[in-house]
Short mmCIF file of C-alpha atoms and ligand atoms in Angstrom, two decimals:
data_model
loop_
_atom_site.label_atom_id
_atom_site.label_comp_id
_atom_site.label_asym_id
_atom_site.label_seq_id
_atom_site.Cartn_x
_atom_site.Cartn_y
_atom_site.Cartn_z
CA MET N 303 -27.94 -25.15 21.17
CA LYS N 304 -25.74 -23.39 18.63
CA SER N 305 -25.34 -25.22 15.37
CA TRP N 306 -22.87 -24.53 12.60
CA SER N 307 -24.02 -23.43 9.19
CA CYS N 308 -22.19 -21.87 6.27
CA ILE N 309 -23.53 -18.52 5.04
CA GLU N 310 -23.94 -16.90 1.63
CA ASN N 311 -21.56 -14.16 0.47
CA CYS N 312 -18.63 -15.24 2.66
CA GLY N 313 -15.84 -17.47 1.30
CA ALA N 314 -13.52 -16.40 4.12
CA CYS N 315 -12.15 -19.95 4.45
CA CYS N 316 -11.22 -19.93 0.74
CA LYS N 317 -8.12 -17.89 1.38
CA LEU N 318 -5.77 -20.83 1.31
CA ASP N 319 -2.45 -19.33 2.36
CA LEU N 320 -1.05 -22.23 4.40
CA SER N 321 1.37 -19.98 6.25
CA GLU N 322 -1.69 -18.62 8.06
CA ARG N 323 -3.25 -22.04 8.71
CA ASP N 324 -0.88 -23.80 11.16
CA ASN N 325 -3.57 -26.15 12.45
CA LEU N 326 -4.07 -27.64 8.99
CA ALA N 327 -0.56 -28.78 8.18
CA ASN N 328 -0.65 -32.13 10.02
CA LYS N 329 -4.11 -33.01 8.67
CA LEU N 330 -3.09 -32.82 5.03
CA SER N 331 -1.23 -35.31 2.87
CA ASN N 332 1.58 -34.23 0.56
CA GLU N 333 -0.89 -34.58 -2.34
CA ASP N 334 -3.34 -32.28 -0.55
CA ILE N 335 -0.63 -29.68 0.00
CA ALA N 336 0.42 -29.86 -3.64
CA LEU N 337 -3.23 -29.47 -4.67
CA ILE N 338 -3.72 -26.49 -2.38
CA LYS N 339 -0.63 -24.81 -3.80
CA SER N 340 -1.89 -25.37 -7.33
CA MET N 341 -5.28 -23.86 -6.37
CA THR N 342 -3.87 -20.78 -4.67
CA SER N 343 -3.54 -17.52 -6.55
CA LYS N 344 -0.73 -15.05 -5.86
CA ASP N 345 -3.02 -13.07 -3.55
CA GLY N 346 -3.63 -16.15 -1.40
CA TRP N 347 -7.22 -16.77 -2.52
CA CYS N 348 -8.41 -19.98 -4.10
CA LYS N 349 -8.65 -19.51 -7.84
CA TYR N 350 -11.99 -21.35 -7.83
CA LEU N 351 -13.71 -18.74 -5.70
CA ASP N 352 -15.90 -16.43 -7.76
CA LYS N 353 -15.06 -13.17 -6.05
CA ASN N 354 -18.18 -11.43 -7.36
CA ASN N 355 -20.62 -13.64 -5.52
CA LYS N 356 -18.21 -15.48 -3.17
CA LYS N 357 -19.33 -18.84 -4.49
CA CYS N 358 -17.20 -21.90 -5.20
CA MET N 359 -17.06 -22.49 -8.96
CA ILE N 360 -16.31 -26.21 -8.48
CA TYR N 361 -18.64 -26.79 -5.53
CA LYS N 362 -19.79 -30.27 -6.52
CA SER N 363 -16.25 -31.52 -7.12
CA ARG N 364 -14.40 -29.49 -4.48
CA PRO N 365 -11.60 -31.31 -2.65
CA HIS N 366 -12.24 -33.23 0.57
CA PHE N 367 -10.57 -30.54 2.69
CA CYS N 368 -13.20 -28.05 1.51
CA ARG N 369 -16.03 -30.31 2.68
CA VAL N 370 -16.61 -29.22 6.24
CA ASN N 371 -18.78 -32.19 7.19
CA GLU N 372 -16.13 -34.64 5.98
CA PHE N 373 -12.94 -32.87 6.97
CA SER N 374 -14.02 -31.75 10.44
CA VAL N 375 -13.79 -35.30 11.82
CA GLU N 376 -10.00 -35.08 11.40
CA PHE N 377 -9.89 -32.59 14.27
CA ASN N 378 -9.95 -33.74 17.89
CA ASP N 379 -11.50 -30.41 18.83
CA TYR N 380 -14.44 -31.20 16.59
CA LEU N 381 -14.85 -34.69 18.05
CA LYS N 382 -14.82 -33.12 21.52
CA ASN N 383 -16.77 -29.92 20.94
CA GLY N 384 -18.75 -30.50 17.73
CA ASP N 385 -20.27 -27.46 16.05
CA LYS N 386 -18.79 -25.14 18.66
CA PHE N 387 -15.38 -25.85 17.12
CA LEU N 388 -16.64 -25.18 13.58
CA ILE N 389 -18.29 -21.94 14.64
CA SER N 390 -15.07 -20.81 16.26
CA CYS N 391 -13.05 -21.63 13.09
CA CYS N 392 -15.48 -19.69 10.88
CA LYS N 393 -15.39 -16.71 13.23
CA GLN N 394 -11.60 -16.67 13.07
CA HIS N 395 -11.64 -16.76 9.27
CA ILE N 396 -14.36 -14.13 8.98
CA SER N 397 -12.69 -11.87 11.51
CA SER N 398 -9.29 -12.00 9.82
CA ILE N 399 -10.70 -11.48 6.31
CA TYR N 400 -13.63 -9.11 6.81
CA GLY N 401 -13.33 -7.90 10.41
CA LYS N 402 -15.16 -8.50 13.67
CA LYS N 403 -17.93 -6.04 12.80
CA SER N 404 -18.32 -7.02 9.17
CA GLU N 405 -21.67 -7.85 7.59
CA GLN N 406 -20.41 -11.43 7.19
CA MET N 407 -19.75 -11.70 10.94
CA ILE N 408 -23.16 -10.26 11.77
CA MET N 409 -24.84 -12.67 9.37
CA PHE N 410 -22.82 -15.63 10.63
CA LYS N 411 -23.71 -14.89 14.24
CA MET N 412 -27.38 -14.48 13.38
CA THR N 413 -27.34 -17.81 11.57
CA THR N 414 -25.47 -19.83 14.16
CA GLU N 415 -26.70 -18.24 17.36
CA LYS N 416 -30.43 -18.41 16.76
S1 SF4 D 1735 -15.78 -19.14 6.72
FE1 SF4 D 1735 -17.45 -20.46 7.38
S2 SF4 D 1735 -19.30 -19.34 6.82
FE2 SF4 D 1735 -17.60 -18.47 5.65
S3 SF4 D 1735 -17.63 -19.61 3.69
FE3 SF4 D 1735 -16.21 -20.63 5.08
S4 SF4 D 1735 -17.44 -22.27 6.03
FE4 SF4 D 1735 -18.85 -20.78 5.15
S1 SF4 D 1736 -12.37 -25.22 -4.06
FE1 SF4 D 1736 -14.17 -24.00 -3.61
S2 SF4 D 1736 -14.61 -24.35 -1.43
FE2 SF4 D 1736 -12.49 -25.02 -1.84
S3 SF4 D 1736 -11.22 -23.25 -1.32
FE3 SF4 D 1736 -11.67 -23.18 -3.51
S4 SF4 D 1736 -13.48 -21.88 -3.70
FE4 SF4 D 1736 -13.33 -22.51 -1.57
#
């Protein structure tokens, strides 16, 4: 069975531009939205992502919506389809940021499809 796992050197979900994340809007409180706006740089990326190594600089204290294991239960698709839903979300992010044939996509598929 396929199981979801985050990979190194990605960070594709840390581009926080809400205009490109329709499915998130109704899962977030007004405080969350204000926080996301305050975290988002002009180029759409989270200002806490270290772009050199694609690591979160505030990993231990990152907001709840960055914690996949916590936030995923807000989505009916996750409750219905489990990791399949998470894998599909990651693939969408990776594809739109790095491309379908990117090294991140190859690595993600190797990690989740073994
Ligand atoms: S898109 Fe998925 S694999 Fe990439 S950093 Fe985010 S959670 Fe991890
Ligand atoms: S706080 Fe960390 S995990 Fe959340 S979007 Fe920013 S860099 Fe990514």
